[in-house]
Amino acid sequence: MRFQVVGVLLTGLVLTAGCTFLSEPESRADEHSVQSDVRMTLTSSKAEYTREEQIALSIGLTNTGRTDCTVGRVSEGTVTIVSFLRDGVPVAPAVTNGSYINGFADFLSANLVPLRPGASLSVPWTSEGGTSLEDRRALRTSSLDNFDEAALAFWAVDVPGKYELSARYVHPLLPAAPPAGNPCVASGEAASVAFTVTGG
């Protein structure tokens, strides 16, 4: 089955056709400190889904530092996948670019929120697509590129099997200091979750 994205408007995002396979760039936030300020957890709304259902995950972020800091309240630009397996076999993402109406950096800045020490935030992360054979159900990750666009990766979840996902939180690497305050420095530890997709 061929995966294709052409001219889709989604949450202020326009996708550009022409997919390649790349590794996602990682945030350089981890290079600035060895101390963890934010801890990430991953949970699934249930252990088993049919292939027609939306996969509903939750990203939990907890400020483990001593001062207020900011985190992204959306999954866009804040999650990088370390490992994604289906029945023990790596899942390869389909990659493309997306343009946001006012630029991706502006979108990321607008979605930074403060997090007090000891406080937690839950961020939804759900699969999308599945309206046609060419529009596969997939989890989406994104990162800011050098042209103020989003480098998008779509991780298909429409094939039955047991999925094991490992990911890390990365603070959006913005070209200018965000107005919301100090960024939370992410832990290098990955969070993991597992779920099963059945034939429905």
PDB file of C-alpha atoms in Angstrom:
ATOM      1  CA  MET A   1       0.000   0.000   0.000  1.00  0.00           C
ATOM      2  CA  ARG A   2       1.468   3.375  -0.954  1.00  0.00           C
ATOM      3  CA  PHE A   3       1.300   6.280   1.499  1.00  0.00           C
ATOM      4  CA  GLN A   4       0.778   9.700   0.010  1.00  0.00           C
ATOM      5  CA  VAL A   5       0.026  13.161   1.362  1.00  0.00           C
ATOM      6  CA  VAL A   6      -1.110  15.920  -0.974  1.00  0.00           C
ATOM      7  CA  GLY A   7      -2.419  19.363  -0.001  1.00  0.00           C
ATOM      8  CA  VAL A   8      -4.059  18.468   3.314  1.00  0.00           C
ATOM      9  CA  LEU A   9      -4.972  21.221   5.769  1.00  0.00           C
ATOM     10  CA  LEU A  10      -4.732  20.020   9.363  1.00  0.00           C
ATOM     11  CA  THR A  11      -4.530  22.152  12.547  1.00  0.00           C
ATOM     12  CA  GLY A  12      -3.147  25.034  10.502  1.00  0.00           C
ATOM     13  CA  LEU A  13      -0.795  22.695   8.680  1.00  0.00           C
ATOM     14  CA  VAL A  14      -0.414  22.213   4.938  1.00  0.00           C
ATOM     15  CA  LEU A  15       1.350  19.033   3.866  1.00  0.00           C
ATOM     16  CA  THR A  16       3.616  18.952   0.831  1.00  0.00           C
ATOM     17  CA  ALA A  17       3.799  15.875  -1.392  1.00  0.00           C
ATOM     18  CA  GLY A  18       7.051  14.051  -2.022  1.00  0.00           C
ATOM     19  CA  CYS A  19       7.975  11.662   0.758  1.00  0.00           C
ATOM     20  CA  THR A  20      11.461  10.425   1.533  1.00  0.00           C
ATOM     21  CA  PHE A  21      12.844   8.426   4.419  1.00  0.00           C
ATOM     22  CA  LEU A  22      14.938  10.388   6.870  1.00  0.00           C
ATOM     23  CA  SER A  23      15.856  10.307  10.512  1.00  0.00           C
ATOM     24  CA  GLU A  24      14.272  13.104  12.508  1.00  0.00           C
ATOM     25  CA  PRO A  25      16.580  15.839  13.757  1.00  0.00           C
ATOM     26  CA  GLU A  26      16.822  15.857  17.530  1.00  0.00           C
ATOM     27  CA  SER A  27      16.607  18.909  19.747  1.00  0.00           C
ATOM     28  CA  ARG A  28      19.899  20.264  21.026  1.00  0.00           C
ATOM     29  CA  ALA A  29      18.282  21.052  24.387  1.00  0.00           C
ATOM     30  CA  ASP A  30      19.869  17.944  25.969  1.00  0.00           C
ATOM     31  CA  GLU A  31      23.341  19.344  25.274  1.00  0.00           C
ATOM     32  CA  HIS A  32      22.869  22.289  27.630  1.00  0.00           C
ATOM     33  CA  SER A  33      22.490  20.381  30.912  1.00  0.00           C
ATOM     34  CA  VAL A  34      22.940  16.936  32.383  1.00  0.00           C
ATOM     35  CA  GLN A  35      20.181  17.586  34.920  1.00  0.00           C
ATOM     36  CA  SER A  36      16.685  16.497  34.029  1.00  0.00           C
ATOM     37  CA  ASP A  37      13.979  19.139  34.445  1.00  0.00           C
ATOM     38  CA  VAL A  38      11.141  17.244  32.781  1.00  0.00           C
ATOM     39  CA  ARG A  39      10.281  13.560  32.941  1.00  0.00           C
ATOM     40  CA  MET A  40       8.131  11.962  30.239  1.00  0.00           C
ATOM     41  CA  THR A  41       5.738   9.028  30.460  1.00  0.00           C
ATOM     42  CA  LEU A  42       3.654   7.373  27.737  1.00  0.00           C
ATOM     43  CA  THR A  43       0.307   5.653  28.244  1.00  0.00           C
ATOM     44  CA  SER A  44      -2.329   4.200  25.937  1.00  0.00           C
ATOM     45  CA  SER A  45      -6.080   4.631  26.435  1.00  0.00           C
ATOM     46  CA  LYS A  46      -6.408   0.854  26.096  1.00  0.00           C
ATOM     47  CA  ALA A  47      -4.302  -2.196  25.401  1.00  0.00           C
ATOM     48  CA  GLU A  48      -6.020  -3.282  22.175  1.00  0.00           C
ATOM     49  CA  TYR A  49      -7.484  -1.440  19.182  1.00  0.00           C
ATOM     50  CA  THR A  50      -9.088  -2.585  15.958  1.00  0.00           C
ATOM     51  CA  ARG A  51      -7.383  -1.370  12.782  1.00  0.00           C
ATOM     52  CA  GLU A  52     -10.303   1.039  12.183  1.00  0.00           C
ATOM     53  CA  GLU A  53      -9.913   2.721  15.583  1.00  0.00           C
ATOM     54  CA  GLN A  54      -7.898   5.803  16.424  1.00  0.00           C
ATOM     55  CA  ILE A  55      -4.844   5.078  18.568  1.00  0.00           C
ATOM     56  CA  ALA A  56      -5.099   7.357  21.613  1.00  0.00           C
ATOM     57  CA  LEU A  57      -1.880   7.887  23.559  1.00  0.00           C
ATOM     58  CA  SER A  58      -1.117  10.350  26.331  1.00  0.00           C
ATOM     59  CA  ILE A  59       2.227  12.059  26.888  1.00  0.00           C
ATOM     60  CA  GLY A  60       2.777  12.851  30.558  1.00  0.00           C
ATOM     61  CA  LEU A  61       5.270  15.626  31.382  1.00  0.00           C
ATOM     62  CA  THR A  62       6.414  16.291  34.961  1.00  0.00           C
ATOM     63  CA  ASN A  63       8.713  19.123  36.041  1.00  0.00           C
ATOM     64  CA  THR A  64      11.335  17.434  38.216  1.00  0.00           C
ATOM     65  CA  GLY A  65      13.432  20.589  38.556  1.00  0.00           C
ATOM     66  CA  ARG A  66      13.401  23.305  41.211  1.00  0.00           C
ATOM     67  CA  THR A  67      12.159  26.223  39.119  1.00  0.00           C
ATOM     68  CA  ASP A  68       9.329  27.001  36.716  1.00  0.00           C
ATOM     69  CA  CYS A  69      10.028  26.102  33.104  1.00  0.00           C
ATOM     70  CA  THR A  70       8.057  25.782  29.884  1.00  0.00           C
ATOM     71  CA  VAL A  71       6.904  22.728  27.925  1.00  0.00           C
ATOM     72  CA  GLY A  72       4.943  22.233  24.730  1.00  0.00           C
ATOM     73  CA  ARG A  73       1.257  21.523  25.294  1.00  0.00           C
ATOM     74  CA  VAL A  74       0.957  19.772  21.894  1.00  0.00           C
ATOM     75  CA  SER A  75       2.739  16.735  20.475  1.00  0.00           C
ATOM     76  CA  GLU A  76       3.932  18.713  17.448  1.00  0.00           C
ATOM     77  CA  GLY A  77       7.628  19.494  17.678  1.00  0.00           C
ATOM     78  CA  THR A  78       8.037  17.898  21.127  1.00  0.00           C
ATOM     79  CA  VAL A  79       8.297  14.145  20.547  1.00  0.00           C
ATOM     80  CA  THR A  80      11.040  12.130  18.880  1.00  0.00           C
ATOM     81  CA  ILE A  81      10.662   8.379  18.429  1.00  0.00           C
ATOM     82  CA  VAL A  82      13.611   6.285  19.576  1.00  0.00           C
ATOM     83  CA  SER A  83      12.190   2.904  18.589  1.00  0.00           C
ATOM     84  CA  PHE A  84       8.929   1.758  16.975  1.00  0.00           C
ATOM     85  CA  LEU A  85       8.407  -1.987  16.522  1.00  0.00           C
ATOM     86  CA  ARG A  86       5.549  -4.102  15.185  1.00  0.00           C
ATOM     87  CA  ASP A  87       5.879  -7.742  16.227  1.00  0.00           C
ATOM     88  CA  GLY A  88       9.539  -7.050  16.924  1.00  0.00           C
ATOM     89  CA  VAL A  89      10.229  -5.575  13.461  1.00  0.00           C
ATOM     90  CA  PRO A  90      11.097  -1.851  13.108  1.00  0.00           C
ATOM     91  CA  VAL A  91       8.402   0.358  11.540  1.00  0.00           C
ATOM     92  CA  ALA A  92       9.845   2.819   8.995  1.00  0.00           C
ATOM     93  CA  PRO A  93       8.193   6.252   8.828  1.00  0.00           C
ATOM     94  CA  ALA A  94       7.012   8.057   5.703  1.00  0.00           C
ATOM     95  CA  VAL A  95       8.513  11.549   5.785  1.00  0.00           C
ATOM     96  CA  THR A  96       7.469  14.820   4.168  1.00  0.00           C
ATOM     97  CA  ASN A  97       7.344  18.568   4.926  1.00  0.00           C
ATOM     98  CA  GLY A  98       4.492  20.718   6.188  1.00  0.00           C
ATOM     99  CA  SER A  99       3.952  24.493   6.184  1.00  0.00           C
ATOM    100  CA  TYR A 100       2.087  26.232   9.005  1.00  0.00           C
ATOM    101  CA  ILE A 101       0.036  29.354   8.276  1.00  0.00           C
ATOM    102  CA  ASN A 102       2.231  31.715  10.346  1.00  0.00           C
ATOM    103  CA  GLY A 103       5.313  29.508  10.357  1.00  0.00           C
ATOM    104  CA  PHE A 104       6.077  26.470  12.487  1.00  0.00           C
ATOM    105  CA  ALA A 105       8.240  28.385  14.979  1.00  0.00           C
ATOM    106  CA  ASP A 106       5.333  30.741  15.729  1.00  0.00           C
ATOM    107  CA  PHE A 107       2.995  27.774  16.249  1.00  0.00           C
ATOM    108  CA  LEU A 108       5.453  26.109  18.637  1.00  0.00           C
ATOM    109  CA  SER A 109       6.041  29.325  20.601  1.00  0.00           C
ATOM    110  CA  ALA A 110       2.294  29.901  20.964  1.00  0.00           C
ATOM    111  CA  ASN A 111       1.902  26.434  22.464  1.00  0.00           C
ATOM    112  CA  LEU A 112       4.533  26.721  25.204  1.00  0.00           C
ATOM    113  CA  VAL A 113       3.099  26.753  28.716  1.00  0.00           C
ATOM    114  CA  PRO A 114       4.741  27.148  32.152  1.00  0.00           C
ATOM    115  CA  LEU A 115       5.100  24.125  34.405  1.00  0.00           C
ATOM    116  CA  ARG A 116       5.760  24.564  38.130  1.00  0.00           C
ATOM    117  CA  PRO A 117       8.171  22.279  40.014  1.00  0.00           C
ATOM    118  CA  GLY A 118       6.422  18.991  40.737  1.00  0.00           C
ATOM    119  CA  ALA A 119       3.522  19.797  38.402  1.00  0.00           C
ATOM    120  CA  SER A 120       2.457  17.560  35.513  1.00  0.00           C
ATOM    121  CA  LEU A 121       0.814  18.072  32.132  1.00  0.00           C
ATOM    122  CA  SER A 122      -0.967  15.522  29.937  1.00  0.00           C
ATOM    123  CA  VAL A 123      -0.617  15.976  26.154  1.00  0.00           C
ATOM    124  CA  PRO A 124      -2.805  13.929  23.772  1.00  0.00           C
ATOM    125  CA  TRP A 125      -1.120  12.114  20.904  1.00  0.00           C
ATOM    126  CA  THR A 126      -3.509  10.348  18.530  1.00  0.00           C
ATOM    127  CA  SER A 127      -3.278   8.621  15.186  1.00  0.00           C
ATOM    128  CA  GLU A 128      -4.784  10.293  12.142  1.00  0.00           C
ATOM    129  CA  GLY A 129      -5.821   9.424   8.619  1.00  0.00           C
ATOM    130  CA  GLY A 130      -7.499   6.280   7.427  1.00  0.00           C
ATOM    131  CA  THR A 131     -10.197   7.832   5.212  1.00  0.00           C
ATOM    132  CA  SER A 132      -9.004   5.952   2.124  1.00  0.00           C
ATOM    133  CA  LEU A 133      -6.614   3.187   1.083  1.00  0.00           C
ATOM    134  CA  GLU A 134      -3.955   5.793   0.292  1.00  0.00           C
ATOM    135  CA  ASP A 135      -4.473   7.665   3.572  1.00  0.00           C
ATOM    136  CA  ARG A 136      -2.980   5.311   6.159  1.00  0.00           C
ATOM    137  CA  ARG A 137      -3.654   5.537   9.864  1.00  0.00           C
ATOM    138  CA  ALA A 138      -0.459   6.804  11.473  1.00  0.00           C
ATOM    139  CA  LEU A 139       1.053   8.569  14.462  1.00  0.00           C
ATOM    140  CA  ARG A 140       2.726  11.829  13.478  1.00  0.00           C
ATOM    141  CA  THR A 141       5.908  13.413  14.803  1.00  0.00           C
ATOM    142  CA  SER A 142       7.427  16.691  13.645  1.00  0.00           C
ATOM    143  CA  SER A 143      10.437  18.943  14.120  1.00  0.00           C
ATOM    144  CA  LEU A 144      11.351  22.468  13.086  1.00  0.00           C
ATOM    145  CA  ASP A 145      13.591  22.680  10.015  1.00  0.00           C
ATOM    146  CA  ASN A 146      15.791  25.547   8.766  1.00  0.00           C
ATOM    147  CA  PHE A 147      13.007  27.011   6.598  1.00  0.00           C
ATOM    148  CA  ASP A 148      10.432  27.483   9.403  1.00  0.00           C
ATOM    149  CA  GLU A 149       8.574  24.408   8.192  1.00  0.00           C
ATOM    150  CA  ALA A 150       7.808  21.116   9.886  1.00  0.00           C
ATOM    151  CA  ALA A 151       9.772  17.986   9.018  1.00  0.00           C
ATOM    152  CA  LEU A 152       6.986  15.415   9.380  1.00  0.00           C
ATOM    153  CA  ALA A 153       7.230  11.676   9.983  1.00  0.00           C
ATOM    154  CA  PHE A 154       4.166   9.404   9.757  1.00  0.00           C
ATOM    155  CA  TRP A 155       4.411   6.065  11.603  1.00  0.00           C
ATOM    156  CA  ALA A 156       1.769   3.679  10.246  1.00  0.00           C
ATOM    157  CA  VAL A 157      -0.401   1.797  12.765  1.00  0.00           C
ATOM    158  CA  ASP A 158      -2.902   0.269  10.319  1.00  0.00           C
ATOM    159  CA  VAL A 159      -1.327  -3.198  10.156  1.00  0.00           C
ATOM    160  CA  PRO A 160      -2.447  -5.728  12.808  1.00  0.00           C
ATOM    161  CA  GLY A 161       0.216  -6.685  15.329  1.00  0.00           C
ATOM    162  CA  LYS A 162       1.779  -5.814  18.651  1.00  0.00           C
ATOM    163  CA  TYR A 163       3.314  -2.342  18.661  1.00  0.00           C
ATOM    164  CA  GLU A 164       6.086  -1.291  21.033  1.00  0.00           C
ATOM    165  CA  LEU A 165       6.902   2.409  21.028  1.00  0.00           C
ATOM    166  CA  SER A 166       9.755   4.218  22.742  1.00  0.00           C
ATOM    167  CA  ALA A 167      10.020   8.027  22.568  1.00  0.00           C
ATOM    168  CA  ARG A 168      11.621  11.047  24.208  1.00  0.00           C
ATOM    169  CA  TYR A 169      10.383  14.559  24.922  1.00  0.00           C
ATOM    170  CA  VAL A 170      12.385  17.306  23.201  1.00  0.00           C
ATOM    171  CA  HIS A 171      11.822  20.985  23.849  1.00  0.00           C
ATOM    172  CA  PRO A 172      11.168  22.854  20.572  1.00  0.00           C
ATOM    173  CA  LEU A 173      14.440  24.304  19.308  1.00  0.00           C
ATOM    174  CA  LEU A 174      13.315  27.810  18.358  1.00  0.00           C
ATOM    175  CA  PRO A 175      15.384  30.375  16.437  1.00  0.00           C
ATOM    176  CA  ALA A 176      14.720  33.046  19.097  1.00  0.00           C
ATOM    177  CA  ALA A 177      14.151  32.954  22.841  1.00  0.00           C
ATOM    178  CA  PRO A 178      10.457  32.172  23.476  1.00  0.00           C
ATOM    179  CA  PRO A 179       8.480  34.787  25.427  1.00  0.00           C
ATOM    180  CA  ALA A 180       7.006  32.188  27.791  1.00  0.00           C
ATOM    181  CA  GLY A 181      10.180  31.733  29.883  1.00  0.00           C
ATOM    182  CA  ASN A 182      12.862  29.174  30.599  1.00  0.00           C
ATOM    183  CA  PRO A 183      12.546  25.901  28.639  1.00  0.00           C
ATOM    184  CA  CYS A 184      12.334  22.628  30.545  1.00  0.00           C
ATOM    185  CA  VAL A 185      15.410  20.526  29.830  1.00  0.00           C
ATOM    186  CA  ALA A 186      14.404  17.033  28.782  1.00  0.00           C
ATOM    187  CA  SER A 187      15.651  13.850  30.362  1.00  0.00           C
ATOM    188  CA  GLY A 188      17.662  11.562  28.109  1.00  0.00           C
ATOM    189  CA  GLU A 189      15.533   8.643  29.270  1.00  0.00           C
ATOM    190  CA  ALA A 190      12.975   7.291  26.837  1.00  0.00           C
ATOM    191  CA  ALA A 191       9.363   6.513  27.743  1.00  0.00           C
ATOM    192  CA  SER A 192       7.730   3.366  26.421  1.00  0.00           C
ATOM    193  CA  VAL A 193       4.231   2.090  25.683  1.00  0.00           C
ATOM    194  CA  ALA A 194       2.802  -1.018  24.027  1.00  0.00           C
ATOM    195  CA  PHE A 195      -0.549  -1.709  22.357  1.00  0.00           C
ATOM    196  CA  THR A 196      -2.031  -4.256  19.985  1.00  0.00           C
ATOM    197  CA  VAL A 197      -3.897  -3.630  16.717  1.00  0.00           C
ATOM    198  CA  THR A 198      -6.280  -6.374  15.577  1.00  0.00           C
ATOM    199  CA  GLY A 199      -7.854  -7.039  12.200  1.00  0.00           C
ATOM    200  CA  GLY A 200     -11.180  -5.581  13.355  1.00  0.00           C
TER     201      GLY A 200
END
